[in-house]
Amino acid sequence: MKRTIFGAAAALALAASAPCAHAQSFINVLTGGTSGVYYPLGVAIGKIYGEKIPNVKTQVQATKASVENLILLQQGRGEIAFTLGDSLKAAWDGEEEAGFKTKLDKLRTIGAIYPNYIQIVATAESGIKTLADLKGKSLSVGAPKSGTELNSRAILGAAGMSYKDLGKVEYLPFAESVDLMKNRQLGATLQSAGLGVASLKDLSTSSPITVVSVPKETVDKIGPPFISAIIPANTYTGQDKDVPTAAVVNYLVTSSAVSDDLAYQMTKLIYESLPELQNAHAAGKEIKLETAATGSPVPLHPGAIRYYKEKGLIK
């Protein structure tokens, strides 16, 4: 009997120590609204991690995107998140106006991914054809304190306007904005996302639209991290010409609390699973390993640095 009890105790002690070698990690992927680009890419990333990282359980969380994602990372409520570059800089600097009460010092970058294009789309019947035409009209600027909303403030400011110049301001995610436009309750929406965002595709196939240009001189007034870009013709139904606009780079970000080994695996699998990301959304085609380690306003995670050194991107 004593031998049995001793054997059971030894077995329990061994079991208690085993998780150190085979502990299950948890990766919560923080994305954005389900009708944007972050979410389908996040679902693909969650699937890749779940299948290719041993002893990992994944979850994909829909959020209000950049600002909320960064706050959740700081709070330890996520392991990897999508964010816009300007939101990331604001979080690192602790800009209260951008929604950050203090500096988010636990943020660490995994890598640069694709550029977000500022896509201002109006219903044809609204008569909105230029930025100046937005004066006195209704515009959805994105969810409150989201990366899109910060982009809206920047674009309008560079065009010599503020929310006070608009007839009505709606603070809505992408899908809700489009629903109002379909019901003739909203003139235009500004959506900061990869090209071919689902909400705008949906809108363009259901009613005539105008894609509003953001001229280069307006973009130059804002400066980095904004750059001039083009929304190619036929990105959306009825858009038969290239449209100049602004773009800002997106990043995948993690926390300093994430282990070097896990961050290494997360980084490696992003840039070595690009075909899967391209299948998840067209924006995945713009993710390049060559530019992954560049431009972040926040330090790279040591695990990411290890991968980039292996690939010769960092000496």
PDB file of C-alpha atoms in Angstrom:
ATOM      1  CA  MET A   1       0.000   0.000   0.000  1.00  0.00           C
ATOM      2  CA  LYS A   2       2.847   2.376   0.970  1.00  0.00           C
ATOM      3  CA  ARG A   3       4.589   1.611  -2.316  1.00  0.00           C
ATOM      4  CA  THR A   4       1.373   2.424  -4.215  1.00  0.00           C
ATOM      5  CA  ILE A   5       0.950   5.745  -2.415  1.00  0.00           C
ATOM      6  CA  PHE A   6       4.625   6.640  -2.945  1.00  0.00           C
ATOM      7  CA  GLY A   7       4.368   5.715  -6.630  1.00  0.00           C
ATOM      8  CA  ALA A   8       1.243   7.837  -7.077  1.00  0.00           C
ATOM      9  CA  ALA A   9       2.904  10.788  -5.375  1.00  0.00           C
ATOM     10  CA  ALA A  10       5.945  10.466  -7.599  1.00  0.00           C
ATOM     11  CA  ALA A  11       3.729  10.314 -10.666  1.00  0.00           C
ATOM     12  CA  LEU A  12       1.888  13.463  -9.575  1.00  0.00           C
ATOM     13  CA  ALA A  13       5.182  15.271  -8.993  1.00  0.00           C
ATOM     14  CA  LEU A  14       6.386  14.272 -12.457  1.00  0.00           C
ATOM     15  CA  ALA A  15       3.104  15.418 -14.026  1.00  0.00           C
ATOM     16  CA  ALA A  16       3.337  18.749 -12.244  1.00  0.00           C
ATOM     17  CA  SER A  17       6.786  19.375 -13.666  1.00  0.00           C
ATOM     18  CA  ALA A  18       5.928  18.216 -17.213  1.00  0.00           C
ATOM     19  CA  PRO A  19       4.080  21.367 -18.320  1.00  0.00           C
ATOM     20  CA  CYS A  20       7.342  23.307 -18.126  1.00  0.00           C
ATOM     21  CA  ALA A  21       8.508  21.393 -21.182  1.00  0.00           C
ATOM     22  CA  HIS A  22       5.169  20.982 -22.942  1.00  0.00           C
ATOM     23  CA  ALA A  23       3.079  23.906 -21.673  1.00  0.00           C
ATOM     24  CA  GLN A  24       0.330  25.001 -23.994  1.00  0.00           C
ATOM     25  CA  SER A  25       0.741  28.595 -25.173  1.00  0.00           C
ATOM     26  CA  PHE A  26      -2.253  30.783 -25.967  1.00  0.00           C
ATOM     27  CA  ILE A  27      -2.267  33.259 -28.840  1.00  0.00           C
ATOM     28  CA  ASN A  28      -5.102  35.770 -29.041  1.00  0.00           C
ATOM     29  CA  VAL A  29      -5.020  37.525 -32.437  1.00  0.00           C
ATOM     30  CA  LEU A  30      -6.438  41.068 -32.178  1.00  0.00           C
ATOM     31  CA  THR A  31      -7.902  42.235 -35.483  1.00  0.00           C
ATOM     32  CA  GLY A  32     -10.653  44.748 -36.367  1.00  0.00           C
ATOM     33  CA  GLY A  33     -14.252  44.741 -37.586  1.00  0.00           C
ATOM     34  CA  THR A  34     -15.390  41.629 -39.425  1.00  0.00           C
ATOM     35  CA  SER A  35     -15.994  43.543 -42.671  1.00  0.00           C
ATOM     36  CA  GLY A  36     -12.477  45.017 -42.803  1.00  0.00           C
ATOM     37  CA  VAL A  37      -9.129  43.540 -43.870  1.00  0.00           C
ATOM     38  CA  TYR A  38      -7.580  42.861 -40.456  1.00  0.00           C
ATOM     39  CA  TYR A  39     -10.186  40.233 -39.584  1.00  0.00           C
ATOM     40  CA  PRO A  40      -9.821  37.795 -42.531  1.00  0.00           C
ATOM     41  CA  LEU A  41      -6.034  38.089 -42.336  1.00  0.00           C
ATOM     42  CA  GLY A  42      -6.235  37.515 -38.588  1.00  0.00           C
ATOM     43  CA  VAL A  43      -8.336  34.395 -39.103  1.00  0.00           C
ATOM     44  CA  ALA A  44      -5.694  33.085 -41.513  1.00  0.00           C
ATOM     45  CA  ILE A  45      -2.909  33.846 -39.022  1.00  0.00           C
ATOM     46  CA  GLY A  46      -4.809  32.123 -36.214  1.00  0.00           C
ATOM     47  CA  LYS A  47      -5.193  29.032 -38.398  1.00  0.00           C
ATOM     48  CA  ILE A  48      -1.498  29.018 -39.375  1.00  0.00           C
ATOM     49  CA  TYR A  49      -0.353  29.341 -35.762  1.00  0.00           C
ATOM     50  CA  GLY A  50      -2.801  26.714 -34.537  1.00  0.00           C
ATOM     51  CA  GLU A  51      -1.597  24.205 -37.128  1.00  0.00           C
ATOM     52  CA  LYS A  52       2.150  24.928 -37.137  1.00  0.00           C
ATOM     53  CA  ILE A  53       3.174  25.941 -33.604  1.00  0.00           C
ATOM     54  CA  PRO A  54       3.207  22.926 -31.251  1.00  0.00           C
ATOM     55  CA  ASN A  55       1.104  23.126 -28.078  1.00  0.00           C
ATOM     56  CA  VAL A  56      -0.604  26.364 -29.083  1.00  0.00           C
ATOM     57  CA  LYS A  57      -4.258  27.284 -28.835  1.00  0.00           C
ATOM     58  CA  THR A  58      -5.398  30.293 -30.873  1.00  0.00           C
ATOM     59  CA  GLN A  59      -8.306  32.696 -30.765  1.00  0.00           C
ATOM     60  CA  VAL A  60      -9.191  35.499 -33.195  1.00  0.00           C
ATOM     61  CA  GLN A  61     -10.866  38.539 -31.631  1.00  0.00           C
ATOM     62  CA  ALA A  62     -12.836  41.150 -33.581  1.00  0.00           C
ATOM     63  CA  THR A  63     -12.121  44.627 -32.160  1.00  0.00           C
ATOM     64  CA  LYS A  64     -12.346  48.328 -32.964  1.00  0.00           C
ATOM     65  CA  ALA A  65      -8.875  47.884 -34.505  1.00  0.00           C
ATOM     66  CA  SER A  66      -5.633  49.822 -33.986  1.00  0.00           C
ATOM     67  CA  VAL A  67      -6.105  51.861 -30.795  1.00  0.00           C
ATOM     68  CA  GLU A  68      -8.066  49.216 -28.912  1.00  0.00           C
ATOM     69  CA  ASN A  69      -5.647  46.503 -30.070  1.00  0.00           C
ATOM     70  CA  LEU A  70      -2.629  48.345 -28.692  1.00  0.00           C
ATOM     71  CA  ILE A  71      -4.302  49.002 -25.353  1.00  0.00           C
ATOM     72  CA  LEU A  72      -5.263  45.313 -25.092  1.00  0.00           C
ATOM     73  CA  LEU A  73      -1.661  44.270 -25.830  1.00  0.00           C
ATOM     74  CA  GLN A  74      -0.378  46.572 -23.093  1.00  0.00           C
ATOM     75  CA  GLN A  75      -2.901  45.013 -20.692  1.00  0.00           C
ATOM     76  CA  GLY A  76      -1.722  41.488 -21.552  1.00  0.00           C
ATOM     77  CA  ARG A  77      -5.015  40.601 -23.246  1.00  0.00           C
ATOM     78  CA  GLY A  78      -3.540  39.651 -26.605  1.00  0.00           C
ATOM     79  CA  GLU A  79      -0.366  38.199 -28.083  1.00  0.00           C
ATOM     80  CA  ILE A  80      -0.369  39.696 -31.592  1.00  0.00           C
ATOM     81  CA  ALA A  81      -2.303  42.578 -33.105  1.00  0.00           C
ATOM     82  CA  PHE A  82      -2.804  44.590 -36.270  1.00  0.00           C
ATOM     83  CA  THR A  83      -2.253  48.337 -36.131  1.00  0.00           C
ATOM     84  CA  LEU A  84      -1.688  51.380 -38.290  1.00  0.00           C
ATOM     85  CA  GLY A  85       1.748  52.957 -38.108  1.00  0.00           C
ATOM     86  CA  ASP A  86       0.503  56.356 -36.944  1.00  0.00           C
ATOM     87  CA  SER A  87      -1.540  54.751 -34.145  1.00  0.00           C
ATOM     88  CA  LEU A  88       1.519  52.738 -33.124  1.00  0.00           C
ATOM     89  CA  LYS A  89       3.637  55.885 -32.868  1.00  0.00           C
ATOM     90  CA  ALA A  90       0.911  57.657 -30.885  1.00  0.00           C
ATOM     91  CA  ALA A  91       0.709  54.711 -28.466  1.00  0.00           C
ATOM     92  CA  TRP A  92       4.490  54.620 -27.973  1.00  0.00           C
ATOM     93  CA  ASP A  93       4.519  58.387 -27.353  1.00  0.00           C
ATOM     94  CA  GLY A  94       1.453  58.267 -25.068  1.00  0.00           C
ATOM     95  CA  GLU A  95      -0.621  60.767 -27.045  1.00  0.00           C
ATOM     96  CA  GLU A  96      -3.769  61.339 -25.022  1.00  0.00           C
ATOM     97  CA  GLU A  97      -5.656  62.925 -27.933  1.00  0.00           C
ATOM     98  CA  ALA A  98      -5.193  59.695 -29.875  1.00  0.00           C
ATOM     99  CA  GLY A  99      -6.716  57.670 -27.030  1.00  0.00           C
ATOM    100  CA  PHE A 100      -3.594  56.719 -25.053  1.00  0.00           C
ATOM    101  CA  LYS A 101      -3.552  58.024 -21.480  1.00  0.00           C
ATOM    102  CA  THR A 102       0.014  56.858 -20.906  1.00  0.00           C
ATOM    103  CA  LYS A 103       2.957  55.586 -22.979  1.00  0.00           C
ATOM    104  CA  LEU A 104       2.379  51.934 -23.934  1.00  0.00           C
ATOM    105  CA  ASP A 105       5.875  50.730 -23.151  1.00  0.00           C
ATOM    106  CA  LYS A 106       5.267  46.969 -23.499  1.00  0.00           C
ATOM    107  CA  LEU A 107       4.652  47.144 -27.251  1.00  0.00           C
ATOM    108  CA  ARG A 108       7.131  45.349 -29.504  1.00  0.00           C
ATOM    109  CA  THR A 109       6.936  45.052 -33.288  1.00  0.00           C
ATOM    110  CA  ILE A 110       6.755  41.761 -35.177  1.00  0.00           C
ATOM    111  CA  GLY A 111       7.000  43.381 -38.613  1.00  0.00           C
ATOM    112  CA  ALA A 112       5.643  45.742 -41.256  1.00  0.00           C
ATOM    113  CA  ILE A 113       2.923  44.263 -43.437  1.00  0.00           C
ATOM    114  CA  TYR A 114       0.816  46.038 -46.096  1.00  0.00           C
ATOM    115  CA  PRO A 115      -0.123  49.716 -46.527  1.00  0.00           C
ATOM    116  CA  ASN A 116      -3.564  50.956 -45.550  1.00  0.00           C
ATOM    117  CA  TYR A 117      -5.122  53.105 -48.237  1.00  0.00           C
ATOM    118  CA  ILE A 118      -7.299  56.048 -47.230  1.00  0.00           C
ATOM    119  CA  GLN A 119     -10.459  55.270 -49.191  1.00  0.00           C
ATOM    120  CA  ILE A 120     -13.068  58.013 -49.189  1.00  0.00           C
ATOM    121  CA  VAL A 121     -16.164  56.785 -50.978  1.00  0.00           C
ATOM    122  CA  ALA A 122     -19.361  58.763 -51.520  1.00  0.00           C
ATOM    123  CA  THR A 123     -22.713  57.859 -52.983  1.00  0.00           C
ATOM    124  CA  ALA A 124     -23.035  59.288 -56.498  1.00  0.00           C
ATOM    125  CA  GLU A 125     -26.255  61.084 -55.560  1.00  0.00           C
ATOM    126  CA  SER A 126     -24.520  62.952 -52.693  1.00  0.00           C
ATOM    127  CA  GLY A 127     -22.676  65.109 -55.213  1.00  0.00           C
ATOM    128  CA  ILE A 128     -19.409  64.660 -53.304  1.00  0.00           C
ATOM    129  CA  LYS A 129     -16.526  64.524 -55.792  1.00  0.00           C
ATOM    130  CA  THR A 130     -13.659  66.265 -53.956  1.00  0.00           C
ATOM    131  CA  LEU A 131     -12.482  66.739 -50.373  1.00  0.00           C
ATOM    132  CA  ALA A 132     -13.860  70.287 -50.445  1.00  0.00           C
ATOM    133  CA  ASP A 133     -17.294  68.886 -51.329  1.00  0.00           C
ATOM    134  CA  LEU A 134     -17.428  67.195 -47.901  1.00  0.00           C
ATOM    135  CA  LYS A 135     -18.193  70.566 -46.296  1.00  0.00           C
ATOM    136  CA  GLY A 136     -21.756  70.546 -45.024  1.00  0.00           C
ATOM    137  CA  LYS A 137     -22.193  66.866 -45.903  1.00  0.00           C
ATOM    138  CA  SER A 138     -22.421  63.743 -43.742  1.00  0.00           C
ATOM    139  CA  LEU A 139     -19.309  61.565 -43.306  1.00  0.00           C
ATOM    140  CA  SER A 140     -18.564  58.435 -41.291  1.00  0.00           C
ATOM    141  CA  VAL A 141     -15.026  58.772 -39.915  1.00  0.00           C
ATOM    142  CA  GLY A 142     -14.628  55.308 -38.366  1.00  0.00           C
ATOM    143  CA  ALA A 143     -15.195  53.961 -34.881  1.00  0.00           C
ATOM    144  CA  PRO A 144     -14.318  56.467 -32.103  1.00  0.00           C
ATOM    145  CA  LYS A 145     -10.554  56.687 -31.416  1.00  0.00           C
ATOM    146  CA  SER A 146      -9.872  53.977 -34.016  1.00  0.00           C
ATOM    147  CA  GLY A 147      -6.913  54.140 -36.377  1.00  0.00           C
ATOM    148  CA  THR A 148      -9.336  55.072 -39.153  1.00  0.00           C
ATOM    149  CA  GLU A 149     -10.721  57.943 -37.093  1.00  0.00           C
ATOM    150  CA  LEU A 150      -7.213  59.263 -36.427  1.00  0.00           C
ATOM    151  CA  ASN A 151      -6.590  59.077 -40.187  1.00  0.00           C
ATOM    152  CA  SER A 152      -9.827  61.007 -40.802  1.00  0.00           C
ATOM    153  CA  ARG A 153      -8.687  63.849 -38.532  1.00  0.00           C
ATOM    154  CA  ALA A 154      -5.315  63.983 -40.293  1.00  0.00           C
ATOM    155  CA  ILE A 155      -6.755  64.031 -43.821  1.00  0.00           C
ATOM    156  CA  LEU A 156      -9.407  66.656 -43.070  1.00  0.00           C
ATOM    157  CA  GLY A 157      -6.869  68.798 -41.214  1.00  0.00           C
ATOM    158  CA  ALA A 158      -4.471  68.754 -44.158  1.00  0.00           C
ATOM    159  CA  ALA A 159      -7.367  69.769 -46.410  1.00  0.00           C
ATOM    160  CA  GLY A 160      -8.084  72.762 -44.165  1.00  0.00           C
ATOM    161  CA  MET A 161     -11.148  71.271 -42.506  1.00  0.00           C
ATOM    162  CA  SER A 162     -12.302  69.854 -39.194  1.00  0.00           C
ATOM    163  CA  TYR A 163     -15.348  67.905 -38.066  1.00  0.00           C
ATOM    164  CA  LYS A 164     -17.073  71.270 -37.454  1.00  0.00           C
ATOM    165  CA  ASP A 165     -17.113  71.862 -41.225  1.00  0.00           C
ATOM    166  CA  LEU A 166     -19.113  68.693 -41.858  1.00  0.00           C
ATOM    167  CA  GLY A 167     -22.881  68.595 -41.853  1.00  0.00           C
ATOM    168  CA  LYS A 168     -22.924  65.466 -39.706  1.00  0.00           C
ATOM    169  CA  VAL A 169     -20.246  63.163 -38.318  1.00  0.00           C
ATOM    170  CA  GLU A 170     -20.883  59.451 -37.762  1.00  0.00           C
ATOM    171  CA  TYR A 171     -18.421  57.362 -35.747  1.00  0.00           C
ATOM    172  CA  LEU A 172     -19.125  53.965 -37.235  1.00  0.00           C
ATOM    173  CA  PRO A 173     -17.247  50.813 -38.278  1.00  0.00           C
ATOM    174  CA  PHE A 174     -17.080  49.972 -41.980  1.00  0.00           C
ATOM    175  CA  ALA A 175     -20.146  47.743 -42.395  1.00  0.00           C
ATOM    176  CA  GLU A 176     -22.474  50.032 -40.426  1.00  0.00           C
ATOM    177  CA  SER A 177     -21.304  53.036 -42.482  1.00  0.00           C
ATOM    178  CA  VAL A 178     -22.163  51.244 -45.721  1.00  0.00           C
ATOM    179  CA  ASP A 179     -25.579  50.229 -44.405  1.00  0.00           C
ATOM    180  CA  LEU A 180     -26.420  53.902 -43.786  1.00  0.00           C
ATOM    181  CA  MET A 181     -25.203  54.842 -47.257  1.00  0.00           C
ATOM    182  CA  LYS A 182     -27.395  52.170 -48.832  1.00  0.00           C
ATOM    183  CA  ASN A 183     -30.354  53.619 -46.918  1.00  0.00           C
ATOM    184  CA  ARG A 184     -29.523  57.163 -48.092  1.00  0.00           C
ATOM    185  CA  GLN A 185     -28.775  58.294 -44.528  1.00  0.00           C
ATOM    186  CA  LEU A 186     -25.094  59.029 -45.107  1.00  0.00           C
ATOM    187  CA  GLY A 187     -23.216  60.793 -47.900  1.00  0.00           C
ATOM    188  CA  ALA A 188     -19.713  59.352 -47.570  1.00  0.00           C
ATOM    189  CA  THR A 189     -17.414  57.089 -45.588  1.00  0.00           C
ATOM    190  CA  LEU A 190     -13.672  57.220 -44.957  1.00  0.00           C
ATOM    191  CA  GLN A 191     -12.227  53.748 -44.590  1.00  0.00           C
ATOM    192  CA  SER A 192      -8.558  53.122 -43.884  1.00  0.00           C
ATOM    193  CA  ALA A 193      -7.843  49.589 -45.075  1.00  0.00           C
ATOM    194  CA  GLY A 194      -6.157  47.406 -47.655  1.00  0.00           C
ATOM    195  CA  LEU A 195      -7.445  47.617 -51.206  1.00  0.00           C
ATOM    196  CA  GLY A 196     -10.608  45.694 -51.964  1.00  0.00           C
ATOM    197  CA  VAL A 197     -12.146  46.057 -48.499  1.00  0.00           C
ATOM    198  CA  ALA A 198     -15.336  43.952 -48.324  1.00  0.00           C
ATOM    199  CA  SER A 199     -17.628  46.756 -47.143  1.00  0.00           C
ATOM    200  CA  LEU A 200     -16.775  49.025 -50.089  1.00  0.00           C
ATOM    201  CA  LYS A 201     -16.999  46.169 -52.572  1.00  0.00           C
ATOM    202  CA  ASP A 202     -20.466  45.502 -51.231  1.00  0.00           C
ATOM    203  CA  LEU A 203     -21.456  49.170 -51.545  1.00  0.00           C
ATOM    204  CA  SER A 204     -20.082  49.558 -55.076  1.00  0.00           C
ATOM    205  CA  THR A 205     -22.035  46.561 -56.364  1.00  0.00           C
ATOM    206  CA  SER A 206     -25.311  47.811 -54.894  1.00  0.00           C
ATOM    207  CA  SER A 207     -25.290  51.522 -55.840  1.00  0.00           C
ATOM    208  CA  PRO A 208     -23.281  54.057 -57.904  1.00  0.00           C
ATOM    209  CA  ILE A 209     -20.309  55.509 -56.015  1.00  0.00           C
ATOM    210  CA  THR A 210     -17.578  58.127 -56.326  1.00  0.00           C
ATOM    211  CA  VAL A 211     -14.081  57.407 -54.986  1.00  0.00           C
ATOM    212  CA  VAL A 212     -12.795  60.772 -53.752  1.00  0.00           C
ATOM    213  CA  SER A 213      -9.187  61.753 -54.453  1.00  0.00           C
ATOM    214  CA  VAL A 214      -6.712  62.817 -51.765  1.00  0.00           C
ATOM    215  CA  PRO A 215      -4.231  64.949 -53.775  1.00  0.00           C
ATOM    216  CA  LYS A 216      -0.458  64.578 -53.277  1.00  0.00           C
ATOM    217  CA  GLU A 217      -0.148  68.132 -51.940  1.00  0.00           C
ATOM    218  CA  THR A 218      -2.619  67.253 -49.181  1.00  0.00           C
ATOM    219  CA  VAL A 219      -0.673  64.103 -48.292  1.00  0.00           C
ATOM    220  CA  ASP A 220       2.611  66.064 -48.248  1.00  0.00           C
ATOM    221  CA  LYS A 221       1.145  68.456 -45.658  1.00  0.00           C
ATOM    222  CA  ILE A 222       0.658  65.534 -43.242  1.00  0.00           C
ATOM    223  CA  GLY A 223       4.061  63.977 -43.856  1.00  0.00           C
ATOM    224  CA  PRO A 224       5.339  60.619 -42.510  1.00  0.00           C
ATOM    225  CA  PRO A 225       4.111  58.018 -41.851  1.00  0.00           C
ATOM    226  CA  PHE A 226       1.646  59.016 -44.626  1.00  0.00           C
ATOM    227  CA  ILE A 227       2.723  58.537 -48.240  1.00  0.00           C
ATOM    228  CA  SER A 228       1.070  59.170 -51.607  1.00  0.00           C
ATOM    229  CA  ALA A 229      -0.531  56.127 -53.232  1.00  0.00           C
ATOM    230  CA  ILE A 230      -2.958  55.102 -55.952  1.00  0.00           C
ATOM    231  CA  ILE A 231      -6.224  53.182 -55.756  1.00  0.00           C
ATOM    232  CA  PRO A 232      -6.024  51.357 -59.111  1.00  0.00           C
ATOM    233  CA  ALA A 233      -8.911  51.573 -61.587  1.00  0.00           C
ATOM    234  CA  ASN A 234     -11.556  48.866 -61.149  1.00  0.00           C
ATOM    235  CA  THR A 235     -10.699  48.195 -57.508  1.00  0.00           C
ATOM    236  CA  TYR A 236     -14.417  48.810 -56.974  1.00  0.00           C
ATOM    237  CA  THR A 237     -17.376  48.456 -59.333  1.00  0.00           C
ATOM    238  CA  GLY A 238     -17.899  51.663 -61.299  1.00  0.00           C
ATOM    239  CA  GLN A 239     -14.427  53.065 -60.489  1.00  0.00           C
ATOM    240  CA  ASP A 240     -12.990  53.260 -63.994  1.00  0.00           C
ATOM    241  CA  LYS A 241      -9.945  55.471 -63.259  1.00  0.00           C
ATOM    242  CA  ASP A 242      -6.928  55.435 -60.941  1.00  0.00           C
ATOM    243  CA  VAL A 243      -7.571  57.590 -57.872  1.00  0.00           C
ATOM    244  CA  PRO A 244      -4.718  59.318 -55.976  1.00  0.00           C
ATOM    245  CA  THR A 245      -4.908  58.957 -52.196  1.00  0.00           C
ATOM    246  CA  ALA A 246      -2.843  58.609 -49.018  1.00  0.00           C
ATOM    247  CA  ALA A 247      -1.518  55.415 -47.473  1.00  0.00           C
ATOM    248  CA  VAL A 248       0.045  54.457 -44.148  1.00  0.00           C
ATOM    249  CA  VAL A 249       1.869  51.203 -43.344  1.00  0.00           C
ATOM    250  CA  ASN A 250       0.302  48.566 -41.090  1.00  0.00           C
ATOM    251  CA  TYR A 251       2.261  46.576 -38.548  1.00  0.00           C
ATOM    252  CA  LEU A 252       1.866  43.364 -36.636  1.00  0.00           C
ATOM    253  CA  VAL A 253       2.729  44.034 -33.016  1.00  0.00           C
ATOM    254  CA  THR A 254       3.186  41.915 -29.904  1.00  0.00           C
ATOM    255  CA  SER A 255       4.113  42.483 -26.255  1.00  0.00           C
ATOM    256  CA  SER A 256       7.375  42.318 -24.338  1.00  0.00           C
ATOM    257  CA  ALA A 257       5.618  39.694 -22.165  1.00  0.00           C
ATOM    258  CA  VAL A 258       5.626  37.238 -25.102  1.00  0.00           C
ATOM    259  CA  SER A 259       8.640  34.909 -24.975  1.00  0.00           C
ATOM    260  CA  ASP A 260      11.466  35.269 -27.492  1.00  0.00           C
ATOM    261  CA  ASP A 261      10.858  31.748 -28.809  1.00  0.00           C
ATOM    262  CA  LEU A 262       7.147  32.308 -29.384  1.00  0.00           C
ATOM    263  CA  ALA A 263       7.726  35.719 -31.002  1.00  0.00           C
ATOM    264  CA  TYR A 264      10.340  34.105 -33.270  1.00  0.00           C
ATOM    265  CA  GLN A 265       7.869  31.436 -34.389  1.00  0.00           C
ATOM    266  CA  MET A 266       5.078  33.986 -34.881  1.00  0.00           C
ATOM    267  CA  THR A 267       7.349  36.164 -37.041  1.00  0.00           C
ATOM    268  CA  LYS A 268       8.776  33.291 -39.069  1.00  0.00           C
ATOM    269  CA  LEU A 269       5.340  31.860 -39.840  1.00  0.00           C
ATOM    270  CA  ILE A 270       3.960  35.204 -41.050  1.00  0.00           C
ATOM    271  CA  TYR A 271       6.630  35.712 -43.691  1.00  0.00           C
ATOM    272  CA  GLU A 272       6.899  32.043 -44.631  1.00  0.00           C
ATOM    273  CA  SER A 273       3.117  31.634 -45.043  1.00  0.00           C
ATOM    274  CA  LEU A 274       2.476  34.498 -47.474  1.00  0.00           C
ATOM    275  CA  PRO A 275       0.490  32.350 -49.970  1.00  0.00           C
ATOM    276  CA  GLU A 276      -2.047  31.557 -47.226  1.00  0.00           C
ATOM    277  CA  LEU A 277      -2.346  35.245 -46.332  1.00  0.00           C
ATOM    278  CA  GLN A 278      -2.743  36.176 -49.999  1.00  0.00           C
ATOM    279  CA  ASN A 279      -5.581  33.651 -50.287  1.00  0.00           C
ATOM    280  CA  ALA A 280      -7.264  35.179 -47.235  1.00  0.00           C
ATOM    281  CA  HIS A 281      -7.344  38.708 -48.698  1.00  0.00           C
ATOM    282  CA  ALA A 282      -5.869  40.599 -51.653  1.00  0.00           C
ATOM    283  CA  ALA A 283      -4.002  42.891 -49.232  1.00  0.00           C
ATOM    284  CA  GLY A 284      -1.825  39.892 -48.377  1.00  0.00           C
ATOM    285  CA  LYS A 285      -0.159  40.264 -51.787  1.00  0.00           C
ATOM    286  CA  GLU A 286       1.458  43.478 -50.588  1.00  0.00           C
ATOM    287  CA  ILE A 287       3.205  41.900 -47.582  1.00  0.00           C
ATOM    288  CA  LYS A 288       6.931  41.642 -48.361  1.00  0.00           C
ATOM    289  CA  LEU A 289       9.691  40.106 -46.260  1.00  0.00           C
ATOM    290  CA  GLU A 290      12.179  42.636 -47.669  1.00  0.00           C
ATOM    291  CA  THR A 291      10.437  45.550 -45.907  1.00  0.00           C
ATOM    292  CA  ALA A 292       9.273  43.659 -42.790  1.00  0.00           C
ATOM    293  CA  ALA A 293      11.974  44.954 -40.448  1.00  0.00           C
ATOM    294  CA  THR A 294      11.786  48.608 -41.535  1.00  0.00           C
ATOM    295  CA  GLY A 295      10.146  51.800 -40.369  1.00  0.00           C
ATOM    296  CA  SER A 296       8.513  50.828 -37.077  1.00  0.00           C
ATOM    297  CA  PRO A 297       8.283  53.587 -34.433  1.00  0.00           C
ATOM    298  CA  VAL A 298       8.452  50.839 -31.763  1.00  0.00           C
ATOM    299  CA  PRO A 299      11.385  48.443 -31.102  1.00  0.00           C
ATOM    300  CA  LEU A 300      11.304  45.050 -32.756  1.00  0.00           C
ATOM    301  CA  HIS A 301      10.725  42.103 -30.433  1.00  0.00           C
ATOM    302  CA  PRO A 302      13.991  40.169 -29.796  1.00  0.00           C
ATOM    303  CA  GLY A 303      12.316  37.068 -31.249  1.00  0.00           C
ATOM    304  CA  ALA A 304      11.556  38.953 -34.462  1.00  0.00           C
ATOM    305  CA  ILE A 305      15.123  40.308 -34.581  1.00  0.00           C
ATOM    306  CA  ARG A 306      16.422  36.735 -34.376  1.00  0.00           C
ATOM    307  CA  TYR A 307      14.391  35.761 -37.460  1.00  0.00           C
ATOM    308  CA  TYR A 308      15.391  38.848 -39.449  1.00  0.00           C
ATOM    309  CA  LYS A 309      19.062  38.205 -38.659  1.00  0.00           C
ATOM    310  CA  GLU A 310      18.678  34.657 -39.991  1.00  0.00           C
ATOM    311  CA  LYS A 311      17.241  36.096 -43.223  1.00  0.00           C
ATOM    312  CA  GLY A 312      20.020  38.689 -43.542  1.00  0.00           C
ATOM    313  CA  LEU A 313      17.699  41.677 -43.087  1.00  0.00           C
ATOM    314  CA  ILE A 314      19.456  42.788 -39.890  1.00  0.00           C
ATOM    315  CA  LYS A 315      23.205  42.494 -39.295  1.00  0.00           C
TER     316      LYS A 315
END
